[in-house]
Amino acid sequence: MTYTRATVEFNSQKSRQYIYDDETGFIFPWNVHRENALKSLSGIISESRHKSPRQQYAQKYVKHWIDHYGAFYRKTANPDDIGEPSVDELRDYFYSKASTLVLNITESCNFRCKYCVYSDQYPLSKKGRTRHMPPSLAIRAVDFFANILNSQKQRNPIKRFGISFFGGEPLLNHRAIELVLEHAHNRYPGLFFFSLSTNGSLLEPDILKTLVKYDVKLAISIDGPQEEHDRSRVDIKGQGTYLKIVSNLKYIKTAYPDYWRNNLFSIPIFDYYTDIQRTADFFYDNDSVVPRPLFVSPVSQRNTKYYSNIKEETLEKFNVRINRITADYRKSLINGYKVSPYLRILIGGKILKIMLRSKLNDKRPAFLPYTFACVPGERMAIQTDGTIDMCERVNGRYPIGNIITGIDFYQIRSIINQYANSLFRRCIVCPITKLCSKCFQSAETISGFSVSNIECQEEIAAVKSALSDYVSVLIEKPEAALSVHNDFQQHLEVFRNINC
Amino acid sequence: MKYFRLKADTFLINGANESVLYDVSFQRAFVVCKKAADYLKELEKNRIIEPTIQKTNWKNRLISQICEMGLGYFENAPAYIEKTTINSPLRELMPGNYPPSYFRAYWNISNDCEWNCNFCGGKSDILTWRTCITCIRSAPGTSIQMDSGKVIEQISKLGVSLIVIRGGNPFLKWQYLNSIIEEAQRYPHLTIQITTPGIGHISRRVIDITKKFKILFNVIMPIQSRRYNSSQIPINIMNDQQINLIDELRKNKIMFYLTFLLSDITLSLRETLIKFSARRWKLNPGFSYAIESDNVDAYLNFREQYPYPLSYWKSREEFYFRMGNKLCLSGTFEISSDGMINPCPGFNVPCGKILNSNISSALTDPQLYTYWKSDSVYSCRCTDCSTRYLCLTCWSTENKMFPVLNGRRECPFRVQLFKDALKMAHKASYVFSPLEIEQGKL
């Protein structure tokens, strides 16, 4: 058994030194005395005989955190000792943690967005099919899921679970959606909450009536002002789609103002060509029509040809803009200025992620101890043919069962083993395992799961930057965290259920 | 020039008149007067101070005292000190994680008893304290007999680890009790405890049943005056049948607790009962109380009130749990004899009704969980009380008196305690341990 230092150093904007300790999840103000104390306690440097009061105090400080919380150093076992899960272990985990059913209700879409992960730009996840899920299969999937939830319902009778409709454009198969909603509502009253990811073009009055009746949360893809949106989000004929979506939003606002306020969210996507400031202003100025964003996601950079022609200067320009906007956002938080809801998610989301990070007692399952990966099956994505995938965003090469034959726990074990063997050797010595955002989807390549050393370094740099932002804001204004916190609470149910 | 900061795992919790510093790692708590607490709060905003060893004014004396106790330290530059928690706040926020976990279930299987004690049956003029460890029925009413197998199975699936079977006297439903215990043995993680007044000729049955199954007993001895008893059975100070039962339990090495239930008339017998139990059975008994509501003065003299309500946490986990949950109630529910769900045996506040032995559907009433969570259960008085994370007092008396728990019955003696502490704060020093005050050391 060896010990590895599990800390990452960072500075606040005013150059105050801190370390983040991945063993406890705590952030510590740091200085040279504490660093030396830690090194001397761990035997890296010899202990000086005569210590100044400051050095003595630093030693006491560091020792306190080591003795009481096991901070700073991680017991590094051999990666082979992590151990693969037994099928029984996986089965128990599955029946106690399954939380969301994603129905991939259709593969068809009436848009041809240029960055779509199912388009030619993404050879790995490209889908050439246009199948609809038959309503009978969708209903069967709901029954299958409800059956899985029995043990959780016994233990926690008020717990609710998510059913999410995904596509393609799910509303192209709205008949199946209506039947599923009716079935789930009548047969399992109060058990589910529903959500639907849509491009917003098919929100016709008849369809809306059903969605309002069953209180379905809507995540609508709208990228920003017309030029930004229409640059990528085009229909089959290549025409912009902004006007149609905004017209539908206006109708919803007028016909169902409460529904608009409580159930509608936008999920904007941005790329390196996006004018972030202009987009942020758009969401700020149009918040009476365009719903507040739930996620602001970048166009995926993995396994794609999308950015193959991007110029260096475009990248540089984008980074300069983002840095400026981040600095402005920090100032706004400190001074209590109102900020665009777009920036609250794009920049504030990173700060929130630090605030809500795992701490000492938040243990991941022993067989999947690192990264942000869900255990396959916690979230079940049902494909149009009844195949069960671990997530709607993986490419379909890792099915974990079928709703006819059930969950294949041997397959889940095999997927976890592949993932662990590819990633965990590096994770064991990583100082940000509690903040890492890698998962099955983001580690997927043409030849299995893999994350390069450069990607890991980029992840660490991004985490350091977010830690710095977090601390810089809270030094100046500790109560700023609360406003982000409250904002998050409002979005919580949907956050759990919708994945853009 | 320096910046003084409290340790990340030291919490300054404000009350209306004073504050308490909770040192989580070292399981300590210190009373701080309001003036000092305001000053400490000000320093948390990165205010510069000049550290000095000269204790020239009260601020310097306060800071040096806190440093000596290891509750805070100086930083060279402004810093953000994040208060430690051991779980992500996300865990608390997630709707799926609410309610927390079920720990204990009390199940009143019989409303019958050989005795007819005057304080029993949910009478409004009687206040009871720690009802959960007694055989006092929270309400009169008929008993319904539910399917024992189904109920035990459902309780087990909730994750409960301890089922306390109580009455009245559960032994009066011997066949039913037997079937419950047999069913419970199918779930190895379940522990069964039977709370009984121990009267009737039950010694043989108790011994027979414990030969087959591992069960805990809690024998209640209601120590009453004749004034309180309207039944036909003569009651002495201690009942012979009960004494024989405890003798048998001792002889057969069966695990049990002994609880004396005192009234305001028999309070004075407490010391005698302790000595008697120690001499005869070599054990320390527990005590609970039932008193008339117009004799509240007697209530303030309960000895158990003193060490019990202010209690340190055993682990960091417990402290952080106390911050979000009411330790006494959280994870607990009672199935009353008529099939209602109560937060505990001392709270006759139905939070659901069991129909067709279906517990799960009866537990969907959110009212139950509001009693579990500290923010809802804590009254306005509690949120003004700086010792709220030290307080483990039983609220059943309070609940009897007032529909909204507001501490009017429970808190007065502690309020007095802190008034005394505050007087001393200006005379002796600025930081105290409340338990030292309680024990008369200060």
XYZ file of N, CA and C in Angstrom, chain A residues 46-175:
390
model
N 12.757 16.619 6.237
C 12.992 16.346 7.664
C 12.438 17.499 8.501
N 12.027 17.150 9.687
C 11.399 18.129 10.570
C 12.464 19.022 11.196
N 12.252 20.329 11.147
C 13.260 21.208 11.748
C 13.138 21.183 13.268
N 14.283 21.310 13.936
C 14.276 21.214 15.397
C 13.603 22.419 16.037
N 13.950 23.567 15.499
C 13.401 24.788 16.107
C 12.339 25.370 15.196
N 11.144 25.433 15.727
C 10.059 25.945 14.903
C 9.579 27.278 15.451
N 9.291 28.167 14.548
C 8.689 29.431 14.971
C 7.245 29.150 15.370
N 6.621 30.066 16.127
C 5.214 29.847 16.497
C 4.338 29.611 15.271
N 4.654 30.312 14.195
C 3.852 30.159 12.983
C 3.999 28.748 12.407
N 5.223 28.245 12.447
C 5.460 26.884 11.945
C 4.773 25.850 12.844
N 4.849 26.128 14.153
C 4.197 25.200 15.090
C 2.694 25.162 14.827
N 2.140 26.352 14.611
C 0.707 26.385 14.381
C 0.343 25.663 13.082
N 1.173 25.880 12.042
C 0.905 25.229 10.749
C 0.912 23.714 10.908
N 1.848 23.225 11.709
C 1.937 21.772 11.928
C 0.676 21.252 12.621
N 0.232 22.038 13.612
C -0.960 21.650 14.357
C -2.186 21.636 13.421
N -2.232 22.653 12.582
C -3.357 22.793 11.643
C -3.429 21.595 10.695
N -2.279 21.290 10.100
C -2.241 20.199 9.114
C -2.537 18.863 9.799
N -1.960 18.693 10.972
C -2.142 17.428 11.695
C -3.613 17.217 12.065
N -4.276 18.305 12.416
C -5.696 18.219 12.777
C -6.503 17.616 11.626
N -6.238 18.119 10.420
C -7.026 17.639 9.282
C -6.655 16.220 8.881
N -5.380 15.887 9.105
C -4.981 14.499 8.792
C -5.616 13.549 9.820
N -5.487 13.906 11.101
C -5.956 12.995 12.161
C -7.467 12.849 12.177
N -8.155 13.968 12.007
C -9.609 13.905 12.166
C -10.363 13.602 10.887
N -9.793 13.968 9.762
C -10.549 13.802 8.515
C -9.809 12.981 7.451
N -8.587 12.556 7.757
C -7.832 11.764 6.769
C -7.508 12.552 5.515
N -7.178 13.841 5.696
C -6.998 14.717 4.532
C -5.635 14.516 3.854
N -5.535 15.013 2.675
C -4.319 15.243 1.875
C -3.712 14.014 1.181
N -3.732 12.866 1.817
C -3.085 11.708 1.189
C -4.081 10.578 0.979
N -3.962 9.934 -0.152
C -4.863 8.830 -0.493
C -4.091 7.522 -0.452
N -4.717 6.539 0.169
C -4.137 5.199 0.123
C -4.290 4.702 -1.297
N -3.198 4.425 -1.950
C -3.274 4.043 -3.351
C -3.119 2.542 -3.463
N -4.208 1.904 -3.722
C -4.142 0.459 -3.901
C -3.755 0.175 -5.339
N -3.390 -1.047 -5.594
C -3.159 -1.470 -6.961
C -4.479 -1.349 -7.725
N -4.480 -0.768 -8.923
C -5.747 -0.635 -9.661
C -6.465 -1.965 -9.848
N -5.687 -3.042 -9.894
C -6.323 -4.359 -10.080
C -7.120 -4.773 -8.842
N -6.839 -4.096 -7.708
C -7.531 -4.475 -6.466
C -8.912 -3.835 -6.339
N -9.262 -2.938 -7.250
C -10.575 -2.299 -7.144
C -11.670 -3.360 -7.229
N -11.425 -4.352 -8.005
C -12.346 -5.492 -7.991
C -13.574 -5.272 -8.832
N -13.917 -6.311 -9.556
C -15.108 -6.176 -10.381
C -16.344 -6.525 -9.555
N -17.466 -5.901 -9.874
C -18.658 -6.152 -9.071
C -19.237 -7.536 -9.367
N -19.846 -8.127 -8.359
C -20.543 -9.387 -8.611
C -21.899 -9.047 -9.229
N -22.478 -10.020 -9.881
C -23.776 -9.789 -10.513
C -24.828 -9.463 -9.445
N -24.740 -10.142 -8.292
C -25.710 -9.868 -7.219
C -25.582 -8.433 -6.722
N -24.335 -7.984 -6.616
C -24.079 -6.617 -6.166
C -24.706 -5.619 -7.138
N -24.513 -5.892 -8.427
C -25.080 -5.003 -9.447
C -26.597 -5.036 -9.426
N -27.138 -6.223 -9.211
C -28.602 -6.353 -9.187
C -29.165 -5.549 -8.008
N -28.540 -5.696 -6.831
C -29.008 -4.948 -5.653
C -28.936 -3.447 -5.918
N -27.811 -3.034 -6.495
C -27.622 -1.611 -6.762
C -28.699 -1.110 -7.719
N -28.917 -1.884 -8.745
C -29.889 -1.508 -9.775
C -31.291 -1.348 -9.174
N -31.711 -2.322 -8.385
C -33.073 -2.261 -7.843
C -33.233 -1.179 -6.772
N -32.134 -0.721 -6.212
C -32.285 0.328 -5.202
C -31.993 1.728 -5.732
N -31.436 1.829 -6.967
C -31.035 3.154 -7.451
C -31.662 3.584 -8.771
N -32.283 2.666 -9.498
C -32.846 3.063 -10.800
C -33.748 4.275 -10.610
N -33.564 5.301 -11.418
C -34.296 6.540 -11.142
C -35.029 7.115 -12.354
N -34.523 6.861 -13.554
C -35.092 7.552 -14.706
C -35.221 6.612 -15.905
N -36.336 6.741 -16.565
C -36.550 6.004 -17.806
C -36.555 7.016 -18.944
N -35.681 6.814 -19.906
C -35.676 7.691 -21.078
C -36.244 6.901 -22.248
N -37.340 7.372 -22.773
C -37.940 6.684 -23.923
C -37.492 7.381 -25.195
N -36.678 6.708 -25.964
C -36.252 7.269 -27.246
C -37.393 7.011 -28.230
N -38.357 7.905 -28.173
C -39.663 7.609 -28.754
C -39.652 7.616 -30.282
N -38.668 8.282 -30.841
C -38.486 8.221 -32.304
C -37.035 8.551 -32.656
N -36.599 8.011 -33.780
C -35.250 8.357 -34.274
C -35.336 9.448 -35.335
N -36.566 9.767 -35.702
C -36.789 10.713 -36.780
C -36.738 12.152 -36.252
N -36.338 13.080 -37.122
C -36.322 14.484 -36.706
C -36.659 15.371 -37.906
N -37.365 16.465 -37.645
C -37.709 17.393 -38.722
C -36.681 18.513 -38.860
N -35.633 18.476 -38.062
C -34.540 19.445 -38.170
C -33.280 18.753 -38.689
N -32.367 19.547 -39.170
C -31.062 19.017 -39.577
C -29.971 19.901 -38.965
N -29.918 19.923 -37.649
C -28.954 20.799 -36.957
C -27.530 20.386 -37.328
N -26.691 21.387 -37.509
C -25.360 21.086 -38.050
C -24.461 20.395 -37.031
N -24.781 20.577 -35.758
C -23.934 19.963 -34.736
C -24.578 18.721 -34.113
N -25.652 18.227 -34.706
C -26.389 17.113 -34.090
C -25.479 15.881 -33.950
N -25.509 15.251 -32.797
C -24.623 14.095 -32.562
C -25.065 12.872 -33.364
N -26.272 12.943 -33.932
C -26.723 11.823 -34.773
C -26.477 12.115 -36.264
N -25.770 13.236 -36.551
C -25.543 13.609 -37.959
C -24.208 13.058 -38.460
N -23.895 13.376 -39.725
C -22.638 12.902 -40.321
C -21.405 13.439 -39.600
N -21.591 14.540 -38.873
C -20.449 15.145 -38.171
C -19.891 14.216 -37.089
N -20.723 13.300 -36.630
C -20.324 12.413 -35.531
C -20.434 10.955 -35.993
N -19.402 10.465 -36.642
C -19.486 9.119 -37.218
C -19.802 8.042 -36.169
N -19.323 8.279 -34.946
C -19.491 7.248 -33.914
C -20.947 7.095 -33.473
N -21.661 8.204 -33.399
C -23.027 8.133 -32.878
C -24.080 8.361 -33.959
N -23.640 8.419 -35.202
C -24.562 8.699 -36.316
C -25.683 7.652 -36.379
N -26.900 8.126 -36.565
C -28.027 7.218 -36.719
C -28.679 7.494 -38.057
N -28.703 6.482 -38.912
C -29.284 6.695 -40.230
C -30.750 6.308 -40.284
N -31.287 5.822 -39.144
C -32.649 5.264 -39.191
C -33.682 6.328 -38.832
N -34.923 6.018 -39.126
C -35.999 6.959 -38.795
C -37.182 6.224 -38.161
N -36.892 5.256 -37.319
C -37.976 4.442 -36.766
C -38.693 5.153 -35.620
N -39.998 4.885 -35.478
C -40.777 5.315 -34.320
C -40.877 4.141 -33.340
N -40.991 4.468 -32.068
C -41.256 3.410 -31.090
C -42.756 3.120 -31.080
N -43.159 1.854 -31.259
C -44.596 1.560 -31.231
C -45.169 1.878 -29.848
N -46.408 2.424 -29.789
C -46.985 2.759 -28.480
C -47.032 1.568 -27.535
N -47.313 0.392 -28.073
C -47.406 -0.783 -27.188
C -46.057 -1.048 -26.517
N -44.984 -0.852 -27.265
C -43.641 -1.072 -26.708
C -43.326 -0.022 -25.633
N -43.732 1.217 -25.912
C -43.483 2.297 -24.943
C -44.225 2.024 -23.633
N -45.465 1.564 -23.756
C -46.256 1.264 -22.554
C -45.639 0.086 -21.804
N -45.187 -0.880 -22.561
C -44.539 -2.032 -21.932
C -43.272 -1.603 -21.180
N -42.555 -0.650 -21.771
C -41.342 -0.139 -21.115
C -41.685 0.534 -19.788
N -42.795 1.257 -19.762
C -43.205 1.927 -18.516
C -43.548 0.878 -17.451
N -44.283 -0.165 -17.851
C -44.615 -1.237 -16.900
C -43.349 -1.930 -16.396
N -42.428 -2.143 -17.311
C -41.151 -2.775 -16.962
C -40.406 -1.936 -15.911
N -40.392 -0.637 -16.150
C -39.703 0.290 -15.234
C -40.421 0.335 -13.874
N -41.757 0.419 -13.912
C -42.521 0.490 -12.654
C -42.289 -0.759 -11.819
N -42.163 -1.888 -12.482
C -41.924 -3.135 -11.786
C -40.565 -3.120 -11.078
N -39.588 -2.524 -11.740
C -38.245 -2.419 -11.154
C -38.278 -1.548 -9.888
N -39.187 -0.584 -9.868
C -39.189 0.400 -8.782
C -39.886 -0.092 -7.510
N -40.444 -1.296 -7.551
C -41.237 -1.758 -6.407
C -40.497 -1.659 -5.078
N -39.249 -2.127 -5.049
C -38.548 -2.147 -3.765
C -38.266 -0.725 -3.281
N -37.985 0.191 -4.205
C -37.754 1.589 -3.797
C -39.041 2.236 -3.295
N -40.161 1.885 -3.928
C -41.453 2.443 -3.497
C -41.791 1.985 -2.089
N -41.465 0.737 -1.793
C -41.721 0.217 -0.440
C -40.930 1.020 0.583
N -39.679 1.300 0.232
C -38.792 1.951 1.187
C -39.096 3.435 1.325
N -39.472 4.051 0.240
C -39.698 5.482 0.274
C -40.969 5.794 -0.503
N -42.120 5.705 0.185
C -43.394 5.781 -0.542
C -43.631 7.104 -1.248
N -42.928 8.180 -0.855
C -43.201 9.449 -1.523
C -42.191 9.757 -2.627
N -41.298 8.842 -2.868
C -40.302 9.098 -3.908
C -40.956 9.071 -5.288
N -40.526 9.975 -6.144
C -41.031 10.007 -7.508
C -39.882 9.737 -8.475
N -40.240 9.230 -9.625
C -39.232 8.842 -10.596
C -39.518 9.532 -11.930
N -38.496 9.591 -12.760
C -38.636 10.357 -13.999
C -38.911 9.488 -15.218
N -39.791 9.983 -16.051
C -39.916 9.413 -17.406
C -39.654 10.559 -18.362
N -38.671 10.356 -19.227
C -38.270 11.427 -20.126
C -38.443 10.970 -21.575
N -39.004 11.849 -22.382
C -39.189 11.516 -23.807
C -38.076 12.173 -24.606
N -37.450 11.384 -25.414
C -36.265 11.843 -26.130
C -36.369 11.410 -27.584
N -35.553 11.974 -28.452
C -35.613 11.590 -29.862
C -34.236 11.584 -30.479
N -34.197 11.908 -31.715
C -34.998 12.600 -32.698
C -35.853 13.716 -32.075
N -36.911 14.039 -32.784
C -37.878 14.992 -32.251
C -39.055 14.170 -31.723
N -39.194 14.066 -30.400
C -40.192 13.156 -29.834
C -41.611 13.452 -30.294
N -41.915 14.733 -30.547
C -43.307 15.069 -30.879
C -43.713 14.567 -32.266
N -42.759 14.067 -33.041
C -43.138 13.419 -34.310
C -43.888 12.117 -34.025
N -43.739 11.601 -32.833
C -44.474 10.391 -32.434
C -45.368 10.746 -31.240
N -46.137 11.830 -31.389
C -46.875 12.334 -30.216
C -47.982 11.405 -29.775
N -48.476 10.557 -30.696
C -49.536 9.621 -30.315
C -49.014 8.655 -29.233
